[in-house]
XYZ file of C-alpha atoms in Angstrom:
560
model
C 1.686 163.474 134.503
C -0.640 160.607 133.181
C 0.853 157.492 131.165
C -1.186 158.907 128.458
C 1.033 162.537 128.991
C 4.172 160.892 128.737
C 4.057 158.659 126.219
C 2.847 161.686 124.031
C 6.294 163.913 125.943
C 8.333 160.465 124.637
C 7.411 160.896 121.148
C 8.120 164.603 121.214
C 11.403 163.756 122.591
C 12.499 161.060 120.097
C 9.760 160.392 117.755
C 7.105 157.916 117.647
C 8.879 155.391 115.685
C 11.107 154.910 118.673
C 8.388 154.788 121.406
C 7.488 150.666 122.115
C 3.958 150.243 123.430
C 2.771 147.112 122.261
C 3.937 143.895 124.337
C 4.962 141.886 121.048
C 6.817 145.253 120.341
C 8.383 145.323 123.482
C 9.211 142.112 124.508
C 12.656 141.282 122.989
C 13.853 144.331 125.041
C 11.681 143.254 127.870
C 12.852 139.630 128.046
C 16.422 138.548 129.163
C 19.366 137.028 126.674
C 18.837 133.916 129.350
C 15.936 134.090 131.359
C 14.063 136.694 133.345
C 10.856 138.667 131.880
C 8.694 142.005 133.281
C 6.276 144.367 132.190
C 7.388 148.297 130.879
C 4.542 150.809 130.048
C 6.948 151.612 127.352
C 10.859 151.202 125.086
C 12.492 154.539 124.429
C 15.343 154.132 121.988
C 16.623 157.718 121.782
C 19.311 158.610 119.187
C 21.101 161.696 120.423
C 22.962 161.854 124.272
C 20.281 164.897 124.861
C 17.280 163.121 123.937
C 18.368 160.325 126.703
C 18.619 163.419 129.116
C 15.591 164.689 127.769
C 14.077 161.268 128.090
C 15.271 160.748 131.721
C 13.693 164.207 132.460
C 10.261 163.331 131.545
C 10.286 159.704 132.992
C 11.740 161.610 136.772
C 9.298 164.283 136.391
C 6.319 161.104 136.142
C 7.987 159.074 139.066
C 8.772 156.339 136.787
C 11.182 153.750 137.179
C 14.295 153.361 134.507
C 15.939 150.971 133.289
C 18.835 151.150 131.463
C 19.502 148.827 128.701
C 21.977 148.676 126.029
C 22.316 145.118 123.849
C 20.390 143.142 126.363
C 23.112 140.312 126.726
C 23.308 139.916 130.106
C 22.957 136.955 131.775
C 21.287 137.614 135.309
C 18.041 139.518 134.031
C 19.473 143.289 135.656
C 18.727 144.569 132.440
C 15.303 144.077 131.773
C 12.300 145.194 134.415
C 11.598 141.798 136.657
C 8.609 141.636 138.916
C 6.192 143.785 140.665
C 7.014 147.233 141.344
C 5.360 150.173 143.394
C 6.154 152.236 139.728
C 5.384 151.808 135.969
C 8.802 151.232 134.427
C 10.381 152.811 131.329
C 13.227 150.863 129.448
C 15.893 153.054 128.172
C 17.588 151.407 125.297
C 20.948 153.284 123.473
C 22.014 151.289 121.423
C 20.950 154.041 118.387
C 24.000 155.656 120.131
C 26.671 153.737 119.441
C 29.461 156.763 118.550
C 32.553 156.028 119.475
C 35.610 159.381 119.904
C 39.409 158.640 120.157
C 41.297 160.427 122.167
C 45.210 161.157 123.259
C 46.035 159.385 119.824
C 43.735 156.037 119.836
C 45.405 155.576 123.400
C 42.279 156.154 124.700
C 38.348 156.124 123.449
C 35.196 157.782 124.864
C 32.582 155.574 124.393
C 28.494 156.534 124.160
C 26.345 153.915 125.905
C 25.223 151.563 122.105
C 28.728 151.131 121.016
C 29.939 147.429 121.277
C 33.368 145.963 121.553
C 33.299 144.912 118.185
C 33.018 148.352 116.867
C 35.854 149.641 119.019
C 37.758 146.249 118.155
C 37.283 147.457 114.485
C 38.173 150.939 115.032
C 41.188 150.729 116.814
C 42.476 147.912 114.458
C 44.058 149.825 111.874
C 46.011 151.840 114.615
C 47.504 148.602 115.627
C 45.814 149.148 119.137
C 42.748 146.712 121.174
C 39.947 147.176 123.439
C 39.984 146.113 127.098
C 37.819 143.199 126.060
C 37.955 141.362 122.601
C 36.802 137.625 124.009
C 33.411 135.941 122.414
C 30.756 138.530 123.972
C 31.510 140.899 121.105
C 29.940 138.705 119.026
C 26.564 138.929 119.959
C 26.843 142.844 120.198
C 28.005 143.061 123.882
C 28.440 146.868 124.446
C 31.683 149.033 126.316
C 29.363 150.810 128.386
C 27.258 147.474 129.349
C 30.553 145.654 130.670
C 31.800 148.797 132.491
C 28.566 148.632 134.322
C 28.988 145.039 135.515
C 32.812 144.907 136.027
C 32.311 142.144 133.194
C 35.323 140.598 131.561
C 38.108 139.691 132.921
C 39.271 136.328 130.716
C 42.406 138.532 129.460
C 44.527 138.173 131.903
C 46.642 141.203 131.764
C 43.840 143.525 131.365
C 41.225 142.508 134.204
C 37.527 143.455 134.491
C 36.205 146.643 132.922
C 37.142 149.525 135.053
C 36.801 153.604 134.729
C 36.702 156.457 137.229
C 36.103 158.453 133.966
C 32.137 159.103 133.236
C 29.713 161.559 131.981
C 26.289 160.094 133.913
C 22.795 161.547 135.233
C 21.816 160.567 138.920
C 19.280 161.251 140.521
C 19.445 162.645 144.509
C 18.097 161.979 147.608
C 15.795 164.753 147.429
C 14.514 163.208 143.698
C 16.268 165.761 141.005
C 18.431 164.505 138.463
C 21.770 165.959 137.621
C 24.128 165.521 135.152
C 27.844 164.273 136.263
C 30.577 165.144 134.292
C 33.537 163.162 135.640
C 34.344 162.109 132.341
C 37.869 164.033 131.983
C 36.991 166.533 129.001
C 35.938 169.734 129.899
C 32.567 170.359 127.517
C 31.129 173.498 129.228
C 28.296 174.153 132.263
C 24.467 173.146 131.602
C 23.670 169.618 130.645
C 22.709 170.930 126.950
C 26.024 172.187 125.956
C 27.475 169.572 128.186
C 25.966 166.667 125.640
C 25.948 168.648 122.578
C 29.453 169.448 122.622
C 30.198 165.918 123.117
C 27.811 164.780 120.682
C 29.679 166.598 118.293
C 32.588 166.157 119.072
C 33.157 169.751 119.743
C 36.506 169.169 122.040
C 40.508 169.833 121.598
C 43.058 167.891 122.911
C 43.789 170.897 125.759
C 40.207 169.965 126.830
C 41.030 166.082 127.579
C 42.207 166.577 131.448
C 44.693 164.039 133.017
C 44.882 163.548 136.738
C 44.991 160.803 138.856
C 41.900 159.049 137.680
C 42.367 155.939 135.598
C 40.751 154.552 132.552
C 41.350 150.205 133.301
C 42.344 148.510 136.622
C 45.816 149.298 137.678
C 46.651 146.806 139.987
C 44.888 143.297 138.453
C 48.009 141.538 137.050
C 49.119 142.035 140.974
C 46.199 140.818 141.999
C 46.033 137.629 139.699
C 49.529 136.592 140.016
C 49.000 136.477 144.055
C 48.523 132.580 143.394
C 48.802 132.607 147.466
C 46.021 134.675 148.263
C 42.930 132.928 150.063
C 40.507 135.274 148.104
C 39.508 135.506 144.808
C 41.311 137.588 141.806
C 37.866 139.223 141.108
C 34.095 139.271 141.996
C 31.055 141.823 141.737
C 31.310 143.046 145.359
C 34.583 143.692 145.555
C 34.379 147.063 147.055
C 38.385 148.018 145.232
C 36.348 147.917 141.429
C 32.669 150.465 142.878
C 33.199 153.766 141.840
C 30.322 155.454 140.121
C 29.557 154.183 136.765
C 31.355 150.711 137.392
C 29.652 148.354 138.600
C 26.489 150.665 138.892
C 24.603 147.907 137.055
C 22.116 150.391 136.099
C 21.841 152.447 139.494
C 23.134 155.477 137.115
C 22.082 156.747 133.589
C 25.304 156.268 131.577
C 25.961 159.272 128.832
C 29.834 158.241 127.852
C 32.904 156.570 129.835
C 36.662 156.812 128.657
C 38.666 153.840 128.735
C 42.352 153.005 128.121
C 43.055 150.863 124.849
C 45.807 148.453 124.364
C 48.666 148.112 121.661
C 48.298 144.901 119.772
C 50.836 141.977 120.628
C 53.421 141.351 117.804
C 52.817 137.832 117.235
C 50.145 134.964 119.210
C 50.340 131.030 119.401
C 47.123 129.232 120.816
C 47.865 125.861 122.725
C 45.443 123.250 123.010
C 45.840 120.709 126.081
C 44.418 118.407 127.164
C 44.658 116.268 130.539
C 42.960 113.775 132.515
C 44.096 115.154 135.649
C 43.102 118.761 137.138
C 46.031 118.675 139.047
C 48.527 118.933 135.819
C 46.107 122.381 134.884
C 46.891 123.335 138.889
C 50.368 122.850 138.372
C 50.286 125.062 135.218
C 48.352 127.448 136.328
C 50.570 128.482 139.446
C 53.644 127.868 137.292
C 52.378 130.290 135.030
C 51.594 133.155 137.086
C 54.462 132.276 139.608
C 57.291 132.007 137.508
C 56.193 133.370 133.573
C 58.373 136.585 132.384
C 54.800 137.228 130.072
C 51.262 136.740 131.081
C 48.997 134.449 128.382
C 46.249 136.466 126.518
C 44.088 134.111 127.734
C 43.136 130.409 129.591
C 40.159 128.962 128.611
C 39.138 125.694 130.267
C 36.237 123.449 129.401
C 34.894 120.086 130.811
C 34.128 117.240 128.515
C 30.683 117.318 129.129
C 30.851 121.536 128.368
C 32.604 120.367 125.234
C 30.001 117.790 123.916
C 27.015 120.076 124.731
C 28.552 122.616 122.748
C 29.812 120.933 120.063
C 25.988 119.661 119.635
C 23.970 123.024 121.066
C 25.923 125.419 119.918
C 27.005 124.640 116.280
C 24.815 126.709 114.960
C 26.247 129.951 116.574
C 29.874 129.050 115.621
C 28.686 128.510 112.039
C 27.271 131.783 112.223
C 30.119 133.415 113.656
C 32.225 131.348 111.189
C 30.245 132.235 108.131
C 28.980 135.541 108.659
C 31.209 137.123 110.875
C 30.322 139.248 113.732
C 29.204 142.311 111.819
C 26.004 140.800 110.576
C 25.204 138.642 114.299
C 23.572 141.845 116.424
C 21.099 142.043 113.580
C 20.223 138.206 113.643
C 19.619 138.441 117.431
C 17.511 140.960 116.814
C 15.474 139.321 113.987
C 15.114 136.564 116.219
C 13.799 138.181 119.219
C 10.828 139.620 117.031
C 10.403 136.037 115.953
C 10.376 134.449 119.286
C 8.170 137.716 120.366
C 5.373 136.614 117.455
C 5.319 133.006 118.060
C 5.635 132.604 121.876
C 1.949 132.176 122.488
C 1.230 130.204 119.570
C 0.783 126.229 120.420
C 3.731 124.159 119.685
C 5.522 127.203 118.477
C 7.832 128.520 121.767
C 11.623 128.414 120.895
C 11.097 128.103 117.558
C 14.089 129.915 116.181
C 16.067 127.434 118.606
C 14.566 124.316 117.213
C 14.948 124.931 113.449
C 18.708 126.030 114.025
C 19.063 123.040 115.942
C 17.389 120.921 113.139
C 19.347 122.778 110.302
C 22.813 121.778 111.951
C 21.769 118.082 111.574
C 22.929 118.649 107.712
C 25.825 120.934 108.616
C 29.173 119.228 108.526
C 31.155 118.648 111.306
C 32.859 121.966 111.706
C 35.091 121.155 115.375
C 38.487 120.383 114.337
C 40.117 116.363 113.868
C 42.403 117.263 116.105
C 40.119 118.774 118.761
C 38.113 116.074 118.097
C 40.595 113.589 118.536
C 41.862 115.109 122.191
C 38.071 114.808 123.411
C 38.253 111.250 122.748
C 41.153 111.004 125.105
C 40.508 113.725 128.126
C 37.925 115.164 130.037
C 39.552 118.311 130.749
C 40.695 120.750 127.995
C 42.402 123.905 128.198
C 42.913 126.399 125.275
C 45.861 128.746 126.142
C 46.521 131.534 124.142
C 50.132 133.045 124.472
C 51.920 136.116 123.011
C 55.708 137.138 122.496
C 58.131 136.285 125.022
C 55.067 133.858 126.418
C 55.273 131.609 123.804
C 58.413 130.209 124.233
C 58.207 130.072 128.109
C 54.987 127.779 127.298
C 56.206 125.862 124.622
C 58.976 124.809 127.137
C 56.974 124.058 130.206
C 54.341 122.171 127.765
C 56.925 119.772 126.640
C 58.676 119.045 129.759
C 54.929 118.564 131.089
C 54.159 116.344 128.358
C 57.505 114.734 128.602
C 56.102 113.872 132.352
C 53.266 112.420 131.207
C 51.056 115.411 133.621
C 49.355 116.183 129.818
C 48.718 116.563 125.802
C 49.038 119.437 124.064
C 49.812 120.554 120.453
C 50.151 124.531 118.785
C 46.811 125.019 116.839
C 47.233 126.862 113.129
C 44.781 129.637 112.675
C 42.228 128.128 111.928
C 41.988 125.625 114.755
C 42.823 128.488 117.188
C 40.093 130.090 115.787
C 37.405 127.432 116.085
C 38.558 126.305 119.451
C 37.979 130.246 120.808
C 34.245 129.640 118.865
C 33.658 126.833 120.904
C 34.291 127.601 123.988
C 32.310 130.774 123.433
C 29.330 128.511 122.010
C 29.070 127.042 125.557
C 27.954 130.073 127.217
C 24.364 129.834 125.275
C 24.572 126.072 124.603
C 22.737 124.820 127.824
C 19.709 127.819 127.185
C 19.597 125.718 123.869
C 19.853 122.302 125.016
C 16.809 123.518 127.016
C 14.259 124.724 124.391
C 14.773 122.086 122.720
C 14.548 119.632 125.664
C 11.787 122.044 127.123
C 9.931 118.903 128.392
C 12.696 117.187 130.278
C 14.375 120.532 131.815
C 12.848 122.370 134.513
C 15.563 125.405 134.867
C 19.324 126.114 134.357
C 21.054 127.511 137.235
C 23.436 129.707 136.162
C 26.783 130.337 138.343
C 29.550 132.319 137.663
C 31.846 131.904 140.639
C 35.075 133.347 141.972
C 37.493 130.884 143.636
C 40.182 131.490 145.872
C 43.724 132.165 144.194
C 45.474 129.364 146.141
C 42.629 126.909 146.255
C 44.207 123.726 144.547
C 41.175 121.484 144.447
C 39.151 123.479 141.998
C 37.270 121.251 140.174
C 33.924 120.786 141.524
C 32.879 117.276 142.956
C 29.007 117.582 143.901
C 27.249 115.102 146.418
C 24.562 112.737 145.497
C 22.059 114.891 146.845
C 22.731 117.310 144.249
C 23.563 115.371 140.855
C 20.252 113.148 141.423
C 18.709 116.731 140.100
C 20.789 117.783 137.206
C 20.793 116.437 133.553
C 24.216 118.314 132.664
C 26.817 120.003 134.797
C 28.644 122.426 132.497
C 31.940 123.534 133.816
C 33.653 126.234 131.650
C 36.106 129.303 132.840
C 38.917 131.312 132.870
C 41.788 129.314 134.551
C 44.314 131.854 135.380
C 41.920 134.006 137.740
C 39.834 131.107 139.378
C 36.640 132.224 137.840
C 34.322 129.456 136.617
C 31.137 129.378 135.037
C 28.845 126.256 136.331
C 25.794 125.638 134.277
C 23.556 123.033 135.718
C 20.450 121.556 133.758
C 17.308 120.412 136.788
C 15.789 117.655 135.818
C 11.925 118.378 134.890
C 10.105 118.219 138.719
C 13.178 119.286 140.657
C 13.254 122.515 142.904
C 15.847 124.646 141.248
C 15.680 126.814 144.024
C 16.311 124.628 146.052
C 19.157 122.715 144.499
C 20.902 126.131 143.944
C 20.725 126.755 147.466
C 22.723 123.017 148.222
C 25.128 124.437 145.601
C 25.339 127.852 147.179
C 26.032 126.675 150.598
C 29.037 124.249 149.273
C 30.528 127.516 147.684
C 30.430 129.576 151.004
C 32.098 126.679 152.556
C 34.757 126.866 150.103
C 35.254 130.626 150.356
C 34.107 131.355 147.011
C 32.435 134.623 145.977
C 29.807 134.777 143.376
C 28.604 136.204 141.127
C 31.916 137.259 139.737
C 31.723 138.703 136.665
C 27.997 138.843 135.163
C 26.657 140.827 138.484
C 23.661 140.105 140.491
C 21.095 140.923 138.833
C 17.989 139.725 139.708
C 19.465 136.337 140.487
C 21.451 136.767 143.434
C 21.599 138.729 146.656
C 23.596 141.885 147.112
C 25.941 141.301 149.858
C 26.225 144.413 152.313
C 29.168 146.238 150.231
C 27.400 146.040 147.150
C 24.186 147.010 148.380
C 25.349 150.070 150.326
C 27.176 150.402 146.856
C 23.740 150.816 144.821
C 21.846 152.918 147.869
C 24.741 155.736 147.157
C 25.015 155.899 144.101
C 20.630 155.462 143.557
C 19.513 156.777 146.778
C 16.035 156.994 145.962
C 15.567 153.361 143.921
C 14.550 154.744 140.972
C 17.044 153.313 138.145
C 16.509 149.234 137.859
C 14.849 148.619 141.539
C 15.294 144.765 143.079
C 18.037 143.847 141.364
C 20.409 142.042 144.255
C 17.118 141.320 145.607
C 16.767 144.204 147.162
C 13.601 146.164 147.913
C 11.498 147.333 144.533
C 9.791 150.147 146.253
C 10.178 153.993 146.219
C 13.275 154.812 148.575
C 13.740 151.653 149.233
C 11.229 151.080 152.111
């Protein structure tokens, strides 16, 4: 089959509206939410669970590559086509299938692979019930199946990482067909076409949802994170105890649907906001917390000073949007602004345009970070927004004010609407240092980008870099989740610095710490696979067909 031949079988399949040629067509879906950028002979968008099978039939039968893309937020380039391959590649994106089916009474959903958290966060709300993720990335249009596929999450600390052993996905075999999988629970028939119409259609009873011994979320993470002994970390992308089929496939399988478990919503919530000038009072919490707490908090968000002033400047704009529009409207504005970017990014003087005129905009926008906020940042470096619920809130409000009492730290009970715009700005900070650097393109070489997993009982946490490093870096952005030891580091080069290089100082540090990275976001195409994870992806993708290279591991056919 010819390029020519299967374009023309892709617009049979789904229809020509929803077949991307053109690069400035093409290249919001071919470009990372951060970084990383490839080449696709062509974007699918199909809008029906058969067309995808159809879709992935054609693109096998041409010995194309796939890769499988939902909103495109990731932030280590596995979901868009990076470098050379031995293949043309075809980018699958679903999210025109965004359906979402409850099941067993809203105690559980089946989710197709465009449907984001928000929409679930939405659905389940008038049932009084959450998702297994309802942090920041819904904003932007994050979807279930994308975070399923990376283990990502994990900042709600009685729920963990996304987790199923329940999946309906295509593979393809050693010997190069593609099948259909239907581990997903629900029994929907025999051939892949009644399989995925049935399903489409909802075309199930409640006799046909099987339960067994397969689970919809991680089981044993609140064991895991309150080990505050351990010498390993509470979570990371290789860990072998979260790789079974769909997660953590990062792509390595064609995702159709996964069940997941939802959550009842808490009765009643109380955000904290502290602030110290010593990490050791945020140790001390932290293992007194998981040690010794009757009730787990929702959440621990920390943030250096520096992470706080970069945001507050570099990421206004996105918590005004967030603010003022809400998150409905925000998967449409990213979208809009990718076709922007797309038109303008080879005209002089005109790269990160949409960056620079939100950045310009917020000069005029009032200061929207709260006095009291404000007020703590003048005072500490290190801030920590904890957000408890029920029987939590009391334990906290007790150990705060004997810690306070101590003089260890500072915290007071935010009212809705500073609990609000604290959560905004700490999510801010995740996109705040790509901003700081389009529109300080000429002083910024790179950002290296870390998400790390430390070990539970490490006690000296907070990262103190040599000379040899910090000479390179404008910014060092610390930001994380407290209670499970995983960080995200965001370091700005300084325009002529290796980043490569400088990463690799930083990476060596971390093994000598016992740290494991990535921990959350997956490789990608940023960092190696170590040996569990790679064996991992061979298994599941035997012949490298589905997102080749990412871990850094071979791009060719079979992997030879």
């Amino acid at each position: 089959m010819t390029d020519h031949d299967l374009i023309v079988r892709l617009q049979a399949i789904v229809g020509k509206a929803y077949v991307l040629t053109a690069d400035s067509a093409t290249q919001r879906f071919r470009r990372g939410f951060r970084s990383g950028e490839g080449d696709a002979l062509a974007v699918v968008r199909p809008g029906t669970l058969l067309e995808q099978w159809q879709v992935l039939q054609a693109c096998v039968a041409a010995d194309k590559i796939i890769v499988m893309q939902s909103a495109n937020t990731g932030l280590t380039e596995g979901s868009t086509p990076k470098g050379a391959y031995d293949r043309r590649a075809v980018v699958i994106n679903t999210l025109r299938m965004d359906q979402l089916q409850l099941v067993k009474e809203g105690a559980q959903v089946v989710s197709f692979p465009g449907a984001t958290l928000f929409a679930l966060e939405r659905l389940l709300a008038p049932l009084g019930r959450q998702p297994h993720s309802v942090i920041g990335s819904s904003s932007i249009g994050a979807t279930i199946v994308g975070g399923v596929c990376n283990n990502s999450g994990g900042a709600l600390v009685e729920r963990g990482p996304a987790y199923t052993e329940l999946a309906l996905f295509a593979q393809i075999t050693a010997e190069g067909r593609l099948e259909l999988v239907n581990h997903l629970g629900i029994e929907l028939g025999e051939t892949p076409e009644e399989i995925l119409g049935r399903l489409q259609m909802a075309d199930y009873t409640a006799a046909d949802v099987v339960d067994d011994n397969r689970v919809a979320s991680d089981k044993d993470y609140i064991r895991r994170v309150r080990d505050i002994e351990a010498d390993t970390p509470s979570r990371y992308n290789a860990d072998p105890s979260c790789l079974h089929e769909v997660s953590g496939c990062a792509g390595k399988l064609a995702v159709f649907a996964v069940r997941l478990d939802t959550f009842a919503k808490n009765a009643e919530e109380r955000t904290f906001y502290i602030g110290t000038s010593d990490t050791t009072a945020l140790t001390e919490l932290r293992r007194r917390v998981l040690g010794s707490f009757q009730t787990l908090p929702v959440s621990a968000e920390y943030m250096h000073e520096e992470t706080f002033d970069v945001s507050d400047r570099y990421g206004k704009d996105t918590m005004v949007m967030i603010d003022k529009l809400g998150t409905d409207r925000l998967p449409l504005f990213f979208a809009l602004k990718g076709r922007i970017d797309g038109l303008l990014k080879n005209v002089p003087g005109m790269r990160f345009f949409t960056d620079r005129f939100m950045q310009f905009a917020m000069k005029f926008w009032p200061d929207i970070v709260p006095e009291r906020m404000r007020a703590y940042r003048a005072q500490f470096p290190h801030h920590l927004i904890l957000k408890m619920h029920d029987g939590g809130i009391a334990e906290a409000r007790e150990m705060l004010a004997q810690m306070q009492a101590e003089g260890q730290l500072a915290y007071f009970e935010c009212t809705p609407r500073e609990a609000k715009m604290a959560g905004l700005h700490r999510f801010a900070a995740a996109g705040a240092a790509v901003r700081y650097m389009a529109v300080h393109a000429g002083d910024v070489e790179d950002i290296l980008a870390l998400d790390i997993g430390l070990r539970r009982n490490d006690r000296n946490w907070f990262e103190q870099l040599p000379e040899e490093i910090t000479q390179h870096l404008v910014h060092k952005l610390y930001y994380g989740h407290l209670m499970c030891h995983v960080m995200h580091q965001d370091y700005v080069v300084k325009k002529g610095s290796d980043p490569k290089v400088v990463k690799q100082m930083m990476l060596d540090i971390l093994d000598q710490r016992g740290a494991e990275y990535p921990s959350e976001h997956n490789v990608g195409h940023v960092y190696p696979a170590k040996p569990e994870l790679a064996a991992f992806y061979k298994s599941v993708d035997p012949t490298n067909s589905l997102n080749p290279g990412i871990g850094k591991m071979s791009r060719k056919k079979n992997y030879t």
